[in-house]
Amino acid sequence: MKRSALAIALAAVFAAGPVLAAPTAAPAPTASSDAVAPGAWDLRPLYATPAAWDAERQAILAELPKLAALKGTLGTSAANLQAGLDAVSALRRRVARLGVYASLAADVNTQVGENQARNQRSDAVANQYGEAVSWVTPEVAAIGADKLHAWVAATPGLAKHRYMLETTLRLAAHTLAPGEEALLAAAADPLEQPADIYRLLTNADLPWPTITVRGKKVTVDQEQYVALRADPDPKVRDQVFQAFWPVYKAYERTIGAVYAAELHGTVFQAHARKYASSLAMAQAGDNIPEAVYTTLVKEANAGLPTLQRYFRLRSQLLGLKEARYSDIYVPLAKPSRTNYTVAEAEALTLEALKPMGETYEARLAAGFKGNWMDSNVQRGKKSGAYMNGAAFDVHPYLLLTFNGDYPSVSTLAHEWGHAMHTVYTDSVQPYETSDYSTFIAEIPSTANELLLADYMVAHAQSKAEKIFALSQELENLRGTFFRQAMFAEFELEAHQAAERGEPITGEMLSKMYLELLRRYHGDAVHIDDLYGIEWAYIPHFYTDFYVYQYATCVSAAAYFAEGIGQGDEALRARYFKMLESGASADPYELVKAAGVDLASPEPYRAVVRRMNRVMDELEALTTKK
C-alpha cells in the first residue's frame, strides 16, 4: 500500500483535497530487550522506548505554537516563505515518524488497549498539527502565481517546495478562507472515526465461529478464511463460507451505518471545497484525469467475457458441473510447496527479481536482513499486508501474516516492491517530495508479483507445477485487475448514491454489490444472495477511491515486468527514474513518461490480452496427453 500512514490532516496542509484517514501502517514491539524475536521487526530505530516516543510527542506539542506564530509572514518575502515552509515541513516530518510508531504498535495486536490509546494520542497530535498549519495553504495561494514563480526561480532553497507550491496554485479554487480551512482541519478527527470504528469492529470485536475441519476445531476468523477458502475439499470450502459470511451479515446494519458515515463525510468535504463530485476531489490532489477511472471501469466491463472464460476454464479443470462462489479460490493444481519459510520466500524473491539488476538485488537483500518486517501469525493482529515508509529518516516497515503458502510468498514479494520504491525514492528525493502517490505505489509492488509468477512458470519442474504457476498468474490478474475494477465500480456507485441524497443502508449496499458480483461473474459462477455482504469485508473502502489504483497499476506493471524481464535496459532505466521521482511531479505524467498512458484504453486491453494468452497456454498444457 501507499507509503504514508499518517492521517491526511497533514496532506491537507498543502492541498485542497479530502481530509481522510490514509491506509494504516504496520505494528511494533514494545519490549525493551535487545533481542528481536524471529519474524518481528525492530521499532527502536524509530524510538528507543515508548517513553521516548511520549517525550517526542510532548516536544512536538510544544512546537505547535511556533508554527502558528508564522501566520502572515509567508507572503512578505521569498526568504520568509522558505523559512516558514521549512519549519512546517520539519515538524511534519517529526509528526509522521510519531504516527508510524504508534500505528505499528496498534496494529500488531488490536486487542492491546495501551497501544490503541497511544495511536489515538498520535492521531490527536496529527490533527492538532493540521489545525496549527491550516492557514498555510490559503496564505500561499494568496501570494499569486507570478510572484511565486519568480521567487522559486530566484531562491534555490524553495526548489524542494516547488511541486507543492504548484499544486497549491492549481487547487486554489478549492482552497477556502483561513477560518474555513481551520474548521475543516478541526473536523479531521471525527471524519476519521468511521475507519477507526470499522477497523476495531472487524479486527477485534466480531464473534468468529468455530468449525470442525478433518477432526480439528478451527476458528474461522479473517486469516483462517483466507487460508481455508482454497481448501481442496468443496465441502470444507462451503462450510467455511457458510460460517464466515453470516458473521458480516449479522452486522450488516451496523457496518452499513459506519460506511454511510464514511460516504457522507467524503461528500461533505467535496461540497465544502466546491468539487463537482467526490471522485473529482479524490483525483484532484494528484491531478489524475478522471478519464483514468472511467476508462478503467469501461474497459473492465468490456473484458468481462475474458473473466468469465477464466471461470469456465476453472470449472472444466476442476471437474465442476456448476461453479459456486466458494470455488473461485481453490488452486487448479496442487503447489509443490505449502511450507515455505520466510527465508525461503526471500531467497525465491531475490532470484525472481534478478532482472531488476544488481543494485536492486543488493538493496533488497539488505532490507531482508534489517528486521524491517513483522511476518508472524498472531491473534488480534491487523489483517492484510502493507508497507509503511512514512518515517523518512528510518527504513520502511512491512506487515504481513506469513502462512507458508505460495500466496504468502507472492505477498512478500509485493510488499517488498513497495519497500524498494521507498528506498529508491528516499535515495534521491528530499523529504518534501518523497511521499509518492498511490497512483504509482502499486506499480512496483505488482511488477514484483508478475516477475515472480513468470519465474515460477519458467522454472516449473513438472507439468503440475507449471499448471499451478500459470493458474496463479491468472488468479493474480483476476484479483488485481477485474476484482479491483469491480470494487471501483461499487465505490463510484455508492458515492454517487450518497451525492444524490439517497438513504445509505447495509441492505442497500449489499444489493448494489450483489448486482455487480453477478454481472462480473455472469452465468459462469453461481452467486448466492448471502455474498452480497462481501463489501463489508473490504477495509480499503475507508480510503475513498483507493482500490482502482490496484487495477491501473497492474496494467502498468504488466508492461514494465514484461519488458524488464526480457532485458530491456532502456525501459528499466525509465522504470527506476519513475521510482526515484517520488512526488516531484504529477504521478500520471511520471507513469506516462515511463511509457504508459493510463487514461487510454490500451493498457487495460493489454492486460486482458495477457490473460487470454495465459489461458491459451494453460489450455494447451492441460489438453496434452
Coordinates of C-alpha atoms in Angstrom, one line a residue, residues 153 320 373 515 517 585:
A153 CA 13.2 30.8 -9.8
L320 CA -17.3 -28.8 -11.5
M373 CA 9.1 -6.8 8.6
E515 CA -25.7 -7.0 -8.7
L517 CA -21.0 -9.7 -8.4
A585 CA 5.7 15.8 -10.5

